[in-house]
Short mmCIF file of C-alpha atoms and ligand atoms in Angstrom, two decimals:
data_model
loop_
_atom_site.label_atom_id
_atom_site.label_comp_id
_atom_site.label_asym_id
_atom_site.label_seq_id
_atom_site.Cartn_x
_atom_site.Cartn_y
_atom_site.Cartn_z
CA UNK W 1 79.92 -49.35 -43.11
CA UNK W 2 80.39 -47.08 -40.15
CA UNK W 3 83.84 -45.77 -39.14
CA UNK W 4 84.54 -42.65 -36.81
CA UNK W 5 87.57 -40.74 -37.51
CA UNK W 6 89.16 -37.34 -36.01
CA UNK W 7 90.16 -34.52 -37.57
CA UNK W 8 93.48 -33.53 -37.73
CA UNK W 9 93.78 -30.35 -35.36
CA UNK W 10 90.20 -29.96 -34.27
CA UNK W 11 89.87 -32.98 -33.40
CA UNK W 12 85.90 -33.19 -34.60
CA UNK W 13 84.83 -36.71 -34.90
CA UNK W 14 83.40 -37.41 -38.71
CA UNK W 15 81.53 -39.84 -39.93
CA UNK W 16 82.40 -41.90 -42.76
CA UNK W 17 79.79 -43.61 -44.62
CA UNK W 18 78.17 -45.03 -47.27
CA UNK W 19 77.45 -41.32 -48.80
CA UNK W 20 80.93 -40.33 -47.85
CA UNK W 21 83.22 -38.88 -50.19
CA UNK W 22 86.96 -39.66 -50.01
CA UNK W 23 89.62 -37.57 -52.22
CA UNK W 24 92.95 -39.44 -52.57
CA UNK W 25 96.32 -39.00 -53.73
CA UNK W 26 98.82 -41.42 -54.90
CA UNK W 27 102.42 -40.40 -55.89
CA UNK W 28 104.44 -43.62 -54.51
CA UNK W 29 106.63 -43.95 -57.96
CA UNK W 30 105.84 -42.74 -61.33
CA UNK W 31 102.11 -42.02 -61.34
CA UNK W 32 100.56 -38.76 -60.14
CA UNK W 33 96.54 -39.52 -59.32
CA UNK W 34 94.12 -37.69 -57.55
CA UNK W 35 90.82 -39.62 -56.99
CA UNK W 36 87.06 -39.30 -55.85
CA UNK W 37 85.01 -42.27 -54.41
CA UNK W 38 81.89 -42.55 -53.18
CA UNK W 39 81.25 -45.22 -50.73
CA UNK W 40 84.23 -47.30 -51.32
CA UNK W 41 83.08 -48.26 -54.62
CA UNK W 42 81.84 -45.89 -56.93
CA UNK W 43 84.34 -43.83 -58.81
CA UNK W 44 83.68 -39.89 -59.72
CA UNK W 45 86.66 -38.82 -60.51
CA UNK W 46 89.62 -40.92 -61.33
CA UNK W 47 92.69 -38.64 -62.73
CA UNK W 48 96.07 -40.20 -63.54
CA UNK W 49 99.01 -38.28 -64.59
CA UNK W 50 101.60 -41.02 -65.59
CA UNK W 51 105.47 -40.28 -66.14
CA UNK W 52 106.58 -43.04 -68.63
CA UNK W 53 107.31 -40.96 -71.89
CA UNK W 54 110.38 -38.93 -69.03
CA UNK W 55 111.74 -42.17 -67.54
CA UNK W 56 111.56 -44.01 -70.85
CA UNK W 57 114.82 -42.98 -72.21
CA UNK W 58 116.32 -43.61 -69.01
CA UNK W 59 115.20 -47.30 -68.93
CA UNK W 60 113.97 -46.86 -65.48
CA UNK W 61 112.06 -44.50 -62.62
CA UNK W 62 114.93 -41.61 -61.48
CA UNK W 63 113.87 -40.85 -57.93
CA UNK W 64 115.11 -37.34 -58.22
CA UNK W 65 113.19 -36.52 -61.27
CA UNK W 66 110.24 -38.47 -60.30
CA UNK W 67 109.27 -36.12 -57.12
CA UNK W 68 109.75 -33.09 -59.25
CA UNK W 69 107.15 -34.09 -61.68
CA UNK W 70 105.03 -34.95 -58.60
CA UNK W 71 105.19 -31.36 -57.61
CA UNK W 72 104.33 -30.07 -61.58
CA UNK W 73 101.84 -32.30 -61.46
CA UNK W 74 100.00 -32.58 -58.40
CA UNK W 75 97.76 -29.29 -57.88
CA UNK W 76 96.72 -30.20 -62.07
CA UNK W 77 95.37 -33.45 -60.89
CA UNK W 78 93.69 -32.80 -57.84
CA UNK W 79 92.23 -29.52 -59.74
CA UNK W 80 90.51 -31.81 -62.28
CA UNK W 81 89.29 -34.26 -59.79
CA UNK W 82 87.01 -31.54 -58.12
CA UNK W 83 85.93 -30.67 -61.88
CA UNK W 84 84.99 -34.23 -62.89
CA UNK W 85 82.98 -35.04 -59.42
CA UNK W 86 81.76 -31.90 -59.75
CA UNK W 87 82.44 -31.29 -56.04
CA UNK W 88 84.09 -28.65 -54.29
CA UNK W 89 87.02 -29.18 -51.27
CA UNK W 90 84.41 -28.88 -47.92
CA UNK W 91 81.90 -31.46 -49.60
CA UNK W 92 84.89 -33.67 -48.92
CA UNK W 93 84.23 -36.30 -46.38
CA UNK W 94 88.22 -37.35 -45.73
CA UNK W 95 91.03 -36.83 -47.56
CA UNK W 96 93.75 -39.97 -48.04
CA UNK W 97 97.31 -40.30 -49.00
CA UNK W 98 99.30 -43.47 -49.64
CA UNK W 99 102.14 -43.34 -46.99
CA UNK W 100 104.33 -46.37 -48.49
CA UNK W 101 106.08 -48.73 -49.08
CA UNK W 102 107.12 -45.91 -52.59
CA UNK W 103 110.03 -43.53 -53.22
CA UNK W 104 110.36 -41.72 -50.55
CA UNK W 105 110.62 -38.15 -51.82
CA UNK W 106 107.56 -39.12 -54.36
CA UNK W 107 105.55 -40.08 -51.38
CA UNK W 108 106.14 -37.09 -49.36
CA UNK W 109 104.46 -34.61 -52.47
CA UNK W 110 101.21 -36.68 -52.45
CA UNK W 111 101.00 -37.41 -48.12
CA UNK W 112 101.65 -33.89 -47.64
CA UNK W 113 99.52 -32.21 -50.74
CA UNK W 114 96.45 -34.84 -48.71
CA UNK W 115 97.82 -33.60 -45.02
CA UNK W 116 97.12 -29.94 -46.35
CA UNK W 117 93.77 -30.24 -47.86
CA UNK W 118 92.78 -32.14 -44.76
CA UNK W 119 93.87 -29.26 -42.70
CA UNK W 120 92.59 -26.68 -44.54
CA UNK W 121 89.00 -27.83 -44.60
CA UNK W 122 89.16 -29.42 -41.01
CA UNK W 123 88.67 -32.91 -42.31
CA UNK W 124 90.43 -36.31 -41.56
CA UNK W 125 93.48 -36.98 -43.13
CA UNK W 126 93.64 -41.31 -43.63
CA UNK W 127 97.19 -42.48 -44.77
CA UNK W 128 97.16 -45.94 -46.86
CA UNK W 129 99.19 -48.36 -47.54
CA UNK W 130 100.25 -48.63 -51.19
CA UNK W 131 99.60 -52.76 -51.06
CA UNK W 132 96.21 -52.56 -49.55
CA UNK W 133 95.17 -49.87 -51.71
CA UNK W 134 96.39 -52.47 -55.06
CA UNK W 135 94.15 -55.26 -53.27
CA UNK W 136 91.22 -52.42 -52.72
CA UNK W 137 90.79 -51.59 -56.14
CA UNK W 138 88.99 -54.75 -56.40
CA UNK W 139 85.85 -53.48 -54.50
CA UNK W 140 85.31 -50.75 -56.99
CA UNK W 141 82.05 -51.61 -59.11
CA UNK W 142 81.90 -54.93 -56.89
CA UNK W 143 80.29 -56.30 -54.23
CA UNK W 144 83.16 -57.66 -52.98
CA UNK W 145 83.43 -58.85 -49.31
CA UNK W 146 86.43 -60.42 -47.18
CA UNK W 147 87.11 -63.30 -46.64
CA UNK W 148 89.59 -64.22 -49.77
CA UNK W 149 92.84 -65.11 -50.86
CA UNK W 150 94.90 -62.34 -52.80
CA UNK W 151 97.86 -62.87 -55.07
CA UNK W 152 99.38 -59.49 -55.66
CA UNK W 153 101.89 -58.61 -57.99
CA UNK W 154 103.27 -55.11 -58.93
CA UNK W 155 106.61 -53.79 -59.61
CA UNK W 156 108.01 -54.11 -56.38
CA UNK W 157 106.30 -56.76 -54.57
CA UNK W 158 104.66 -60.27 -55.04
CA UNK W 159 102.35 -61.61 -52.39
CA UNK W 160 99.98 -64.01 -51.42
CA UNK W 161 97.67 -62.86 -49.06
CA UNK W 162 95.01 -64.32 -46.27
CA UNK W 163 92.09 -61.45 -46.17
CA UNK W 164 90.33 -62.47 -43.15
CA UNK W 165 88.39 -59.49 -42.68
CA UNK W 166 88.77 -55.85 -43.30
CA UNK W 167 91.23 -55.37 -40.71
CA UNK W 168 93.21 -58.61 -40.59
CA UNK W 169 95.37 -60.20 -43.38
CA UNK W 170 98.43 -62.47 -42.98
CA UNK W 171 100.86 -62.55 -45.98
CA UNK W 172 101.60 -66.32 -46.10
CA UNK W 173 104.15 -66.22 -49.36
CA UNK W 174 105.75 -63.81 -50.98
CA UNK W 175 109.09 -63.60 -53.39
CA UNK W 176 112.59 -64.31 -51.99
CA UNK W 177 114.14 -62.27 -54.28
CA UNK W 178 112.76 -60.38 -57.41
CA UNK W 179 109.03 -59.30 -57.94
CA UNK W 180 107.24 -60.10 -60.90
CA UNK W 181 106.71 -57.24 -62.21
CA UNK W 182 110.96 -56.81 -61.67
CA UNK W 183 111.16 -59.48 -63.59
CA UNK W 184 109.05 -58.34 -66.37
CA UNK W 185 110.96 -55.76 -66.82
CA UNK W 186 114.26 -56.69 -66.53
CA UNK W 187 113.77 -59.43 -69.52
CA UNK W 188 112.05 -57.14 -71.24
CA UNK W 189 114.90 -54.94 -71.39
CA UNK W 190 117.32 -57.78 -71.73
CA UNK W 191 115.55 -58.23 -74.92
CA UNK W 192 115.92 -54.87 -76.19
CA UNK W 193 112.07 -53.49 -74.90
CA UNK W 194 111.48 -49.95 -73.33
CA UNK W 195 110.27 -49.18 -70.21
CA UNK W 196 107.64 -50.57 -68.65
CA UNK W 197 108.68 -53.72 -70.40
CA UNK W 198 106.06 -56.04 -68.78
CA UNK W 199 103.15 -54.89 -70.71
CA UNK W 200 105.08 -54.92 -73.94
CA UNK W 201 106.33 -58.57 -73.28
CA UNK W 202 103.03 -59.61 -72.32
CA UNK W 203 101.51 -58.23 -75.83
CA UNK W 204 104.81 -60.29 -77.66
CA UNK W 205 103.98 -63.27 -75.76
CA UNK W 206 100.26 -63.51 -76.89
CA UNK W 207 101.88 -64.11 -80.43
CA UNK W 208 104.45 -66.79 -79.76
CA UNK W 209 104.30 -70.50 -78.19
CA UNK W 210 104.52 -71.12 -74.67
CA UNK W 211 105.99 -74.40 -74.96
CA UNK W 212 108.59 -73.42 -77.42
CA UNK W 213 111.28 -73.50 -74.56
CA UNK W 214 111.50 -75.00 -71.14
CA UNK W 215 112.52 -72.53 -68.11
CA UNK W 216 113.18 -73.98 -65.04
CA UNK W 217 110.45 -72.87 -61.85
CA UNK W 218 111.99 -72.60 -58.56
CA UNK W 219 111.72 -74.88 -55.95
CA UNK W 220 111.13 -72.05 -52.74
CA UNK W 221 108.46 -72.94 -50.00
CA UNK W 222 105.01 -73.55 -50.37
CA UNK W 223 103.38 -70.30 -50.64
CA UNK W 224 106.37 -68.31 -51.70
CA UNK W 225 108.41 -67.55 -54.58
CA UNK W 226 111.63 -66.74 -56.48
CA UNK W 227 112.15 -65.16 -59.83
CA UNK W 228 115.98 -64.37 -60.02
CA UNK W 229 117.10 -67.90 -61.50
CA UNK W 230 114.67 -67.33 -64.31
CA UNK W 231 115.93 -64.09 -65.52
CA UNK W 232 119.58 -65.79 -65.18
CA UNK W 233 117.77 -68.80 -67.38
CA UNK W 234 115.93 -66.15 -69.79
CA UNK W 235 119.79 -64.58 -69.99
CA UNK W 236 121.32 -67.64 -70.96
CA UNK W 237 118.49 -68.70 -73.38
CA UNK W 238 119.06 -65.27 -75.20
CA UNK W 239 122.92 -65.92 -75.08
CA UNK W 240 122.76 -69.05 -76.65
CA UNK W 241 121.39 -67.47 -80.06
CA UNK W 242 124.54 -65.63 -79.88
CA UNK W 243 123.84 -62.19 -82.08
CA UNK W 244 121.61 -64.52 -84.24
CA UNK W 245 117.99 -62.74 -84.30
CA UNK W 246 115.98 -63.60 -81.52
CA UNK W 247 112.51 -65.79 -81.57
CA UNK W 248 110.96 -62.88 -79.37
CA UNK W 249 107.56 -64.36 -79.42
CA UNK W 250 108.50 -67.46 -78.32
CA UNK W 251 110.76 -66.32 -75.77
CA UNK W 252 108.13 -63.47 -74.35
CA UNK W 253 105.32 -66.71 -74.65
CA UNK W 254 107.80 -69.21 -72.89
CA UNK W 255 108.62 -66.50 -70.16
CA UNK W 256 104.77 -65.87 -69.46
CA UNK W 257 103.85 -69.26 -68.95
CA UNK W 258 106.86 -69.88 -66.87
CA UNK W 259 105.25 -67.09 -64.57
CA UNK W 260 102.01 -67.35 -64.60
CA UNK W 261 101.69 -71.36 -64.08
CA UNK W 262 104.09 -70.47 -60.86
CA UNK W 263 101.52 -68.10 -59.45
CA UNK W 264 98.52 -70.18 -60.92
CA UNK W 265 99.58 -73.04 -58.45
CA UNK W 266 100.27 -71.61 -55.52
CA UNK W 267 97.20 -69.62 -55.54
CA UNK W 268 94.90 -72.74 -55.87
CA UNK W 269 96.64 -74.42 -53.06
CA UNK W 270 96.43 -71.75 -50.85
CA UNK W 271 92.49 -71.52 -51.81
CA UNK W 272 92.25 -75.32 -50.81
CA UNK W 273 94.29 -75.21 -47.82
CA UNK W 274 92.20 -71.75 -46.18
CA UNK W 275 89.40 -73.29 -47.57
CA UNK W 276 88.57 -69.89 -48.77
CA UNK W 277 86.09 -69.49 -52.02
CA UNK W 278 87.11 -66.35 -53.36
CA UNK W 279 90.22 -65.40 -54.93
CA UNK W 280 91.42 -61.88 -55.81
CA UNK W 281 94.05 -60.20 -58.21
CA UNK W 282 95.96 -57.33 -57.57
CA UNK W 283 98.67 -54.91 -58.79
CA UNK W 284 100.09 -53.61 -61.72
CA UNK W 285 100.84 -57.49 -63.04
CA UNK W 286 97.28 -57.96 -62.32
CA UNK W 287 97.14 -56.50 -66.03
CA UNK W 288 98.73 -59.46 -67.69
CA UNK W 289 96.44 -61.58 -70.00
CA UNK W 290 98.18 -65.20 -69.29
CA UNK W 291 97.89 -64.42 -65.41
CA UNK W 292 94.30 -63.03 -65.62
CA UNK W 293 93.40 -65.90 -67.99
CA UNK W 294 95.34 -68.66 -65.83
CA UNK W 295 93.41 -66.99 -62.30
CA UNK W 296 89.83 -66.59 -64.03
CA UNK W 297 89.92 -70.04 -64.61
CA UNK W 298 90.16 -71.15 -60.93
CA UNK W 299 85.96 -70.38 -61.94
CA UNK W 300 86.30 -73.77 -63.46
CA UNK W 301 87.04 -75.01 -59.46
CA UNK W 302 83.57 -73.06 -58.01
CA UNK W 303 86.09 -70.22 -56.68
CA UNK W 304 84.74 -66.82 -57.38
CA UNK W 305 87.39 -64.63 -58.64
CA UNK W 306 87.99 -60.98 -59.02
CA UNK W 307 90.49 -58.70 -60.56
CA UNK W 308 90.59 -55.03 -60.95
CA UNK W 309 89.24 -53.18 -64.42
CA UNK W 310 92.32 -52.25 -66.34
CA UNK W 311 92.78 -48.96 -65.53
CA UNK W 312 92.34 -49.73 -61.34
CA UNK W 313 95.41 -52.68 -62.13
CA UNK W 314 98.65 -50.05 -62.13
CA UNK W 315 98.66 -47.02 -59.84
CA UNK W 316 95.48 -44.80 -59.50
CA UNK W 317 94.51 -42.95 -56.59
CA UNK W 318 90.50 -44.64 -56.37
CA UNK W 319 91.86 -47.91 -55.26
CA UNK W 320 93.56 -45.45 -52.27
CA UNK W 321 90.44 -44.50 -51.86
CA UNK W 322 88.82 -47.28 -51.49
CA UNK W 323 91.39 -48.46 -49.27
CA UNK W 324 90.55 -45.69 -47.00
CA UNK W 325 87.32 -46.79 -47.03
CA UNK W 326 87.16 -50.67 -46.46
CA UNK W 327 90.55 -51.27 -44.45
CA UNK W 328 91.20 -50.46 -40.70
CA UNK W 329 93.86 -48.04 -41.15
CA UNK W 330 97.05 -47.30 -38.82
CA UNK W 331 98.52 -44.28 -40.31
CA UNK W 332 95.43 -41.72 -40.05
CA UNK W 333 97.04 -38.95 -38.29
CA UNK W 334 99.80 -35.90 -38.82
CA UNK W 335 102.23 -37.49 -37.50
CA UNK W 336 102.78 -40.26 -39.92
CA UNK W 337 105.89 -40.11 -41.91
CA UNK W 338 106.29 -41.58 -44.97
CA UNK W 339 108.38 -45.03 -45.31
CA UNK W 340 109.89 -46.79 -48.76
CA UNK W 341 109.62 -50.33 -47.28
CA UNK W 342 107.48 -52.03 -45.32
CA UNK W 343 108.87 -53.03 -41.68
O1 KG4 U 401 101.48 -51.74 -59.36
P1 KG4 U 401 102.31 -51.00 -60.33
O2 KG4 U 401 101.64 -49.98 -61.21
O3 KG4 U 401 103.48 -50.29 -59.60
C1 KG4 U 401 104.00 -50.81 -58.42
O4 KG4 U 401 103.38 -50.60 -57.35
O5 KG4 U 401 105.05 -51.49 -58.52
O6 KG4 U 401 103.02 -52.11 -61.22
C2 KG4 U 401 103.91 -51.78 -62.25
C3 KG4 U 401 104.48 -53.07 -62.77
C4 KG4 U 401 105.62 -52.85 -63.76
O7 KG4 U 401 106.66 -53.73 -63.40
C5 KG4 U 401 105.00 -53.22 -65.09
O8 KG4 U 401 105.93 -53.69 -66.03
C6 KG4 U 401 104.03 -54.31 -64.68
O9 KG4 U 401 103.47 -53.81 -63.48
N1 KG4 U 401 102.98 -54.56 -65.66
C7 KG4 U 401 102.87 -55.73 -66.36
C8 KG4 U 401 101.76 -55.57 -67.23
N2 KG4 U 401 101.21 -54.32 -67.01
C9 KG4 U 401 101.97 -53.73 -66.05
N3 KG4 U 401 103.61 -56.84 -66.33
C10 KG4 U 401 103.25 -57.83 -67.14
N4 KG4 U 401 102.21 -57.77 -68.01
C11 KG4 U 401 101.44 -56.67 -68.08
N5 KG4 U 401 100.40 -56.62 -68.93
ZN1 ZN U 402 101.57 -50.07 -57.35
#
């Protein structure tokens, strides 16, 4: 890979590489991370500063307090990603920043702390997008090459996409209503579990049976998909016990495979309609055992399938990295502002 980029205010063309470095910074929600890749793939500094434990007793991410722990954190992580590369600022080929779709006053600590270092050692600054950087963080360790199909699913969004190549992708389904991940949480916490309650439901649901009760899937077009009528069904199941104590297990296990059948089948007919023989899985749900388990066995089909190592499924700043890397980017230069959703 050869890509030419300018510097910000010099305008000094640099060439990005195989041997190139790229530093990035991700702050879109409730994860400070400052990362260092080499060649798109291979991590030397990953550093992840995570809020949870302050927006725990709150149930949720609080905006407000969310950018001010950005700012306490940021100059900590991006200090101990120079110390694990071993690597100093001007050995830096590029620096990158996710842009959006985040909280806006979140994003704005981690584009501009990027915009600064870029400018201060005359370097290009590359803005990502949060969503291409989830589906990048399966190239790290890989050999991974477009074409594929991607199904991602994070907090905020749920996707299937068309990769054609590294600078066109079609989303051809995506949620009418709540993302997985959304949906995770919000019977998680309808069942009385803290926040993040997806990866606490998940661990329930590997102890209980799936087919213990029937949830209804939603009948939405072909590729897309619609979550809201399930929490109102996961609602009224837990209703219907009426103070009695709950079957957790069962519920977490019926929930799961609710889900993750869903995806499951769209994702293998959108592999035999594009024809496409890889699949990839992305975002923070990308964690889930049912859904790994469920898209690992489209193997069984000859499809070749990919999902990120744990720690590249929820936000990190080397999949940014590695976004900056791979993807044709739109957003690399000072004037790009930051924006919550995409247009
Ligand atoms: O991608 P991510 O870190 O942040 C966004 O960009 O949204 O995803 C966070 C989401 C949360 O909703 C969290 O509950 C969910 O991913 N999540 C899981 C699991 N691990 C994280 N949901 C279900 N099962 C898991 N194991
Ligand atoms: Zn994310």
């Amino acid at each position: 890979m050869n890509k030419i980029k300018n510097t910000l205010f010099s305008n000094r063309p640099v060439t990005i590489d195989n041997n190139s470095l790229i530093m990035a910074i991700e702050s879109s929600c409730d994860e400070t991370a400052c990362a260092i890749v080499r060649g798109g793939r291979e991590v030397l500094a990953n550093v992840v500063a995570s809020q949870i434990k302050i927006h725990e007793e709150y149930g949720g991410v609080i905006p407000e307090i969310a950018a001010r722990e950005h700012l306490e954190a940021i100059n900590v992580v991006i200090d101990e990603a120079y110390k694990q590369a071993g690597v100093s600022g001007d050995k830096i080929t590029a620096y990158a920043g996710t842009v959006g779709p985040g909280l806006v006053g979140c994003l704005l600590v981690g584009m501009n702390a990027a915009k600064t270092l870029a400018l201060a050692y005359d370097k290009p600054f590359i803005g990502i997008n949060h969503l291409n950087a989830h589906l990048a963080a399966n190239f790290i360790d890989t050999d991974l090459e477009p074409p594929f199909v991607a199904l991602l699913v994070s907090g905020g969004h749920t996707q299937i996409i068309k990769v054609n190549s590294y600078s066109d992708m079609q989303i051809i389904g995506e949620t009418i209503d709540d993302a997985v991940g959304e949906a995770y949480d919000k019977v998680a916490r309808l069942i009385g579990l803290p926040y993040p309650g997806g990866p606490k439901l998940d661990k329930l649901a590997q102890e209980g049976n799936p087919f213990a009760f029937k949830l209804p899937e939603a009948k939405v077009g072909e590729y897309d998909f619609s979550f809201s009528g399930l929490k109102t069904a996961a609602l009224r199941l837990v209703k219907s016990f009426d103070g009695k104590e709950l079957p957790l297990k069962d519920i977490c296990a019926s929930f799961q495979e609710t889900v993750s059948s869903t995806l499951y089948k769209k994702v293998k007919h959108a592999l035999e309609e594009t024809a496409y023989s890889q699949v990839v899985l992305a975002g923070g749900v990308a964690a889930n055992s049912e859904i790994r388990k469920k898209i690992f066995s489209l193997g069984d089909f000859g499809y070749k399938v990919y999902a990120p190592q744990m720690k590249y499924c929820t936000d990190n700043a080397s999949m940014v990295a590695s976004a900056a890397y791979f993807f044709e980017n739109t957003f690399d230069n000072i004037d790009v502002e930051v924006f919550s959703r995409v247009k």
